[in-house]
């Protein structure tokens, strides 16, 4: 099966600019997650979708981050305006049965904010 | 948030030896655990999982042990190979459908 696809692979922006990341999950996976991974740390959940509905966005900095999954398949994560501390790898993952089945990760987007 | 931590941030082993990577968790309600391997520039890759109704599960060259009494999880890799060099994460999930990840252990295999 095709894996989780993410684009772009790398992005360099200046602080206060905006950026968007795209994710296409594994076909048939209803649950989609966005994680932030800062260098040297484990992934930290930003938002979880079940189909096109938000299950948990409690750790999403909503003043600058937004995410959508309008048709229950692809998802977009946006940051506006970016801060230096947003430099990280943004990982998208999907699973078939939410927290009861393994997460399958994409290779992430490495964001550098200068 | 939940506390999922690893005892050792780095581990170096000789090629051919067995590796043991440990993980402590704090949420007694966690009922599903996964080990992931992450190579540089890639996303975490599923290795093996275990549910709370089991205490041991084996895969190809890997074994996961779960001790619910002390809330401890370990990953054993037999006959460690250079290709096993990576960062290993444990992740736990409770009935809330969320996965919490530890900090990770960097495994280096010495040829």
CSV table of C-alpha atoms in Angstrom, one decimal:
chain,number,residue,atom,x,y,z
A,1,UNK,CA,0.0,0.0,0.0
A,2,UNK,CA,1.1,3.6,-0.6
A,3,UNK,CA,2.4,5.3,2.5
A,4,UNK,CA,1.5,8.7,4.0
A,5,UNK,CA,2.6,11.4,1.6
A,6,UNK,CA,3.7,14.8,2.7
A,7,UNK,CA,4.9,17.9,0.9
A,8,UNK,CA,7.0,19.9,0.8
A,9,UNK,CA,10.0,18.0,2.3
A,10,UNK,CA,11.8,21.2,3.3
A,11,UNK,CA,10.7,24.8,3.8
A,12,UNK,CA,12.7,27.9,4.9
A,13,UNK,CA,10.8,31.0,5.7
A,14,UNK,CA,11.4,34.2,7.7
A,15,UNK,CA,9.6,34.9,10.9
A,16,UNK,CA,6.2,36.4,10.6
A,17,UNK,CA,5.7,34.8,7.2
A,18,UNK,CA,3.1,32.1,6.6
A,19,UNK,CA,3.6,28.5,5.5
A,20,UNK,CA,1.4,25.5,4.7
A,21,UNK,CA,2.0,21.8,4.8
A,22,UNK,CA,0.0,19.1,2.9
A,23,UNK,CA,-0.7,15.5,3.9
A,24,UNK,CA,-2.3,12.6,2.0
A,25,UNK,CA,-3.0,9.7,4.4
A,26,UNK,CA,-3.1,6.0,3.6
A,27,UNK,CA,-6.3,5.1,1.7
A,28,UNK,CA,-9.0,4.0,4.1
A,29,UNK,CA,-7.5,5.5,7.2
A,30,UNK,CA,-10.1,7.6,8.9
A,31,UNK,CA,-7.9,9.1,11.6
A,32,UNK,CA,-5.2,11.6,10.7
A,33,UNK,CA,-2.7,13.3,13.1
A,34,UNK,CA,-0.3,16.2,12.8
A,35,UNK,CA,2.7,16.0,15.1
A,36,UNK,CA,5.5,18.5,15.7
A,37,UNK,CA,8.9,17.1,16.4
A,38,UNK,CA,11.6,19.5,17.7
A,39,UNK,CA,15.2,18.3,17.2
A,40,UNK,CA,16.1,15.8,19.9
A,41,UNK,CA,12.6,15.2,21.1
A,42,UNK,CA,9.7,12.9,20.5
A,43,UNK,CA,6.7,13.8,18.4
A,44,UNK,CA,4.2,16.0,20.1
A,45,UNK,CA,0.6,15.9,19.0
A,46,UNK,CA,-0.9,19.1,17.5
A,47,UNK,CA,-4.2,17.9,16.2
A,48,UNK,CA,-6.2,14.7,15.5
A,49,UNK,CA,-9.0,14.3,13.0
A,50,UNK,CA,-11.5,11.6,12.6
A,51,UNK,CA,-12.7,11.8,9.1
A,52,UNK,CA,-13.3,15.5,8.6
A,53,UNK,CA,-14.0,16.3,12.3
A,54,UNK,CA,-11.5,17.4,14.9
A,55,UNK,CA,-11.1,15.0,17.8
A,56,UNK,CA,-8.4,16.8,19.7
A,57,UNK,CA,-6.8,20.2,19.1
A,58,UNK,CA,-6.0,21.0,22.7
A,59,UNK,CA,-2.2,21.4,22.0
A,60,UNK,CA,-2.6,23.4,18.8
A,61,UNK,CA,-1.5,27.0,19.2
A,62,UNK,CA,-4.7,28.3,17.7
A,63,UNK,CA,-3.5,31.9,17.6
A,64,UNK,CA,-1.1,31.0,14.8
A,65,UNK,CA,-1.7,27.4,13.7
A,66,UNK,CA,-4.7,26.1,11.8
A,67,UNK,CA,-5.5,22.8,10.2
A,68,UNK,CA,-8.3,21.4,8.1
A,69,UNK,CA,-9.4,18.1,6.5
A,70,UNK,CA,-12.4,19.3,4.5
A,71,UNK,CA,-13.3,16.1,2.6
A,72,UNK,CA,-12.0,13.6,5.2
A,73,UNK,CA,-8.9,12.6,3.2
A,74,UNK,CA,-6.2,15.2,2.6
A,75,UNK,CA,-5.2,17.6,5.3
A,76,UNK,CA,-3.4,21.0,5.4
A,77,UNK,CA,-1.6,22.5,8.4
A,78,UNK,CA,-0.9,26.2,8.3
A,79,UNK,CA,1.2,28.5,10.4
A,80,UNK,CA,0.6,32.3,10.3
A,81,UNK,CA,2.6,34.1,11.4
A,82,UNK,CA,5.6,31.9,12.0
A,83,UNK,CA,8.0,32.3,15.0
A,84,UNK,CA,11.5,31.1,15.4
A,85,UNK,CA,10.4,28.4,17.8
A,86,UNK,CA,8.2,26.9,15.1
A,87,UNK,CA,11.4,25.4,13.5
A,88,UNK,CA,10.8,21.7,13.7
A,89,UNK,CA,9.7,18.7,11.6
A,90,UNK,CA,6.0,18.5,11.0
A,91,UNK,CA,4.9,14.9,10.8
A,92,UNK,CA,1.6,13.6,9.5
A,93,UNK,CA,0.3,10.2,10.5
A,94,UNK,CA,-2.8,8.2,9.8
A,95,UNK,CA,-4.3,5.1,11.4
A,96,UNK,CA,-7.2,2.8,10.6
A,97,UNK,CA,-8.6,2.6,14.1
A,98,UNK,CA,-7.5,5.7,15.9
A,99,UNK,CA,-5.6,4.9,19.1
A,100,UNK,CA,-6.2,1.2,18.7
A,101,UNK,CA,-4.1,0.6,15.7
A,102,UNK,CA,-0.5,1.7,14.7
A,103,UNK,CA,0.2,5.2,13.4
A,104,UNK,CA,1.8,5.3,10.0
A,105,UNK,CA,3.9,8.3,9.5
A,106,UNK,CA,5.0,10.3,6.5
A,107,UNK,CA,8.6,11.5,6.2
A,108,UNK,CA,7.6,15.0,7.4
A,109,UNK,CA,8.3,18.5,6.4
A,110,UNK,CA,11.4,20.2,7.9
A,111,UNK,CA,10.6,23.8,8.6
A,112,UNK,CA,13.3,26.3,9.3
A,113,UNK,CA,12.2,29.8,10.5
A,114,UNK,CA,14.9,32.5,10.3
B,1,UNK,CA,-0.1,15.4,29.3
B,2,UNK,CA,1.2,12.0,29.9
B,3,UNK,CA,4.7,11.1,30.9
B,4,UNK,CA,6.4,8.6,28.7
B,5,UNK,CA,10.2,8.5,29.2
B,6,UNK,CA,13.2,6.5,28.4
B,7,UNK,CA,15.9,5.5,30.9
B,8,UNK,CA,18.9,6.1,28.6
B,9,UNK,CA,19.2,8.7,25.9
B,10,UNK,CA,22.0,6.9,24.1
B,11,UNK,CA,23.1,3.3,23.7
B,12,UNK,CA,26.1,1.9,21.9
B,13,UNK,CA,26.4,-1.8,21.2
B,14,UNK,CA,28.7,-4.1,19.2
B,15,UNK,CA,27.4,-5.6,16.0
B,16,UNK,CA,26.0,-9.0,16.8
B,17,UNK,CA,25.2,-8.3,20.4
B,18,UNK,CA,21.7,-8.0,21.8
B,19,UNK,CA,20.3,-4.5,22.5
B,20,UNK,CA,17.8,-3.6,25.2
B,21,UNK,CA,16.0,-0.3,25.1
B,22,UNK,CA,13.8,0.7,28.1
B,23,UNK,CA,10.8,2.9,28.5
B,24,UNK,CA,8.8,4.0,31.5
B,25,UNK,CA,5.2,5.2,31.4
B,26,UNK,CA,3.1,6.8,34.0
B,27,UNK,CA,-0.5,6.4,32.9
B,28,UNK,CA,-1.9,3.2,34.3
B,29,UNK,CA,-4.9,3.5,31.9
B,30,UNK,CA,-2.7,3.1,28.9
B,31,UNK,CA,-3.6,-0.1,27.1
B,32,UNK,CA,-1.7,-0.1,23.9
B,33,UNK,CA,2.0,0.4,23.3
B,34,UNK,CA,4.1,0.7,20.2
B,35,UNK,CA,7.8,0.9,19.5
B,36,UNK,CA,9.0,3.0,16.6
B,37,UNK,CA,12.3,3.4,14.8
B,38,UNK,CA,13.3,6.7,13.3
B,39,UNK,CA,16.2,7.1,10.9
B,40,UNK,CA,17.6,10.4,10.1
B,41,UNK,CA,15.4,12.4,7.7
B,42,UNK,CA,12.6,9.9,7.9
B,43,UNK,CA,9.3,9.6,9.8
B,44,UNK,CA,9.0,7.1,12.7
B,45,UNK,CA,8.6,3.5,11.4
B,46,UNK,CA,6.4,0.9,13.2
B,47,UNK,CA,8.4,-1.9,14.7
B,48,UNK,CA,6.2,-3.9,17.0
B,49,UNK,CA,3.2,-3.3,19.3
B,50,UNK,CA,1.7,-4.9,22.4
B,51,UNK,CA,-1.6,-4.6,24.2
B,52,UNK,CA,-2.1,-4.5,27.9
B,53,UNK,CA,-3.5,-8.0,28.1
B,54,UNK,CA,-0.1,-9.4,27.1
B,55,UNK,CA,3.3,-9.2,28.7
B,56,UNK,CA,5.5,-10.3,25.8
B,57,UNK,CA,5.3,-10.3,22.1
B,58,UNK,CA,7.9,-11.4,19.5
B,59,UNK,CA,8.6,-10.3,16.0
B,60,UNK,CA,11.5,-10.8,13.7
B,61,UNK,CA,14.6,-10.3,15.8
B,62,UNK,CA,12.6,-8.0,18.2
B,63,UNK,CA,10.8,-8.7,21.4
B,64,UNK,CA,8.7,-6.3,23.4
B,65,UNK,CA,8.2,-6.9,27.1
B,66,UNK,CA,5.5,-5.1,29.1
B,67,UNK,CA,5.5,-5.0,32.9
B,68,UNK,CA,2.3,-3.3,34.0
B,69,UNK,CA,3.1,-3.5,37.7
B,70,UNK,CA,6.0,-1.1,37.4
B,71,UNK,CA,4.7,0.6,34.2
B,72,UNK,CA,7.8,-0.4,32.2
B,73,UNK,CA,8.2,-1.4,28.6
B,74,UNK,CA,11.3,-2.7,26.9
B,75,UNK,CA,12.4,-3.5,23.3
B,76,UNK,CA,15.0,-6.2,22.8
B,77,UNK,CA,16.8,-6.5,19.5
B,78,UNK,CA,18.6,-9.7,18.8
B,79,UNK,CA,21.9,-9.8,16.9
B,80,UNK,CA,22.0,-6.1,16.4
B,81,UNK,CA,23.1,-5.0,12.9
B,82,UNK,CA,24.4,-1.6,11.6
B,83,UNK,CA,21.1,-1.0,10.0
B,84,UNK,CA,19.5,-1.0,13.4
B,85,UNK,CA,21.3,2.3,14.2
B,86,UNK,CA,18.5,4.9,14.7
B,87,UNK,CA,16.4,6.6,17.4
B,88,UNK,CA,13.8,4.4,19.0
B,89,UNK,CA,10.6,5.8,20.6
B,90,UNK,CA,8.0,4.1,22.7
B,91,UNK,CA,4.5,5.4,22.4
B,92,UNK,CA,1.5,4.7,24.6
B,93,UNK,CA,-2.2,5.1,24.0
B,94,UNK,CA,-5.1,5.1,26.4
B,95,UNK,CA,-8.8,4.9,25.6
B,96,UNK,CA,-8.7,8.6,24.5
B,97,UNK,CA,-7.2,7.6,21.2
B,98,UNK,CA,-4.1,9.7,21.7
B,99,UNK,CA,-0.6,8.5,21.4
B,100,UNK,CA,2.1,9.9,23.7
B,101,UNK,CA,5.7,9.6,22.7
B,102,UNK,CA,8.8,9.4,24.8
B,103,UNK,CA,12.0,11.4,24.2
B,104,UNK,CA,13.8,8.6,22.3
B,105,UNK,CA,16.9,6.5,22.7
B,106,UNK,CA,19.6,6.8,20.1
B,107,UNK,CA,21.1,3.4,19.3
B,108,UNK,CA,24.5,3.2,17.7
B,109,UNK,CA,25.8,-0.1,16.4
B,110,UNK,CA,29.6,-0.4,16.3
B,111,UNK,CA,30.8,-2.6,13.5
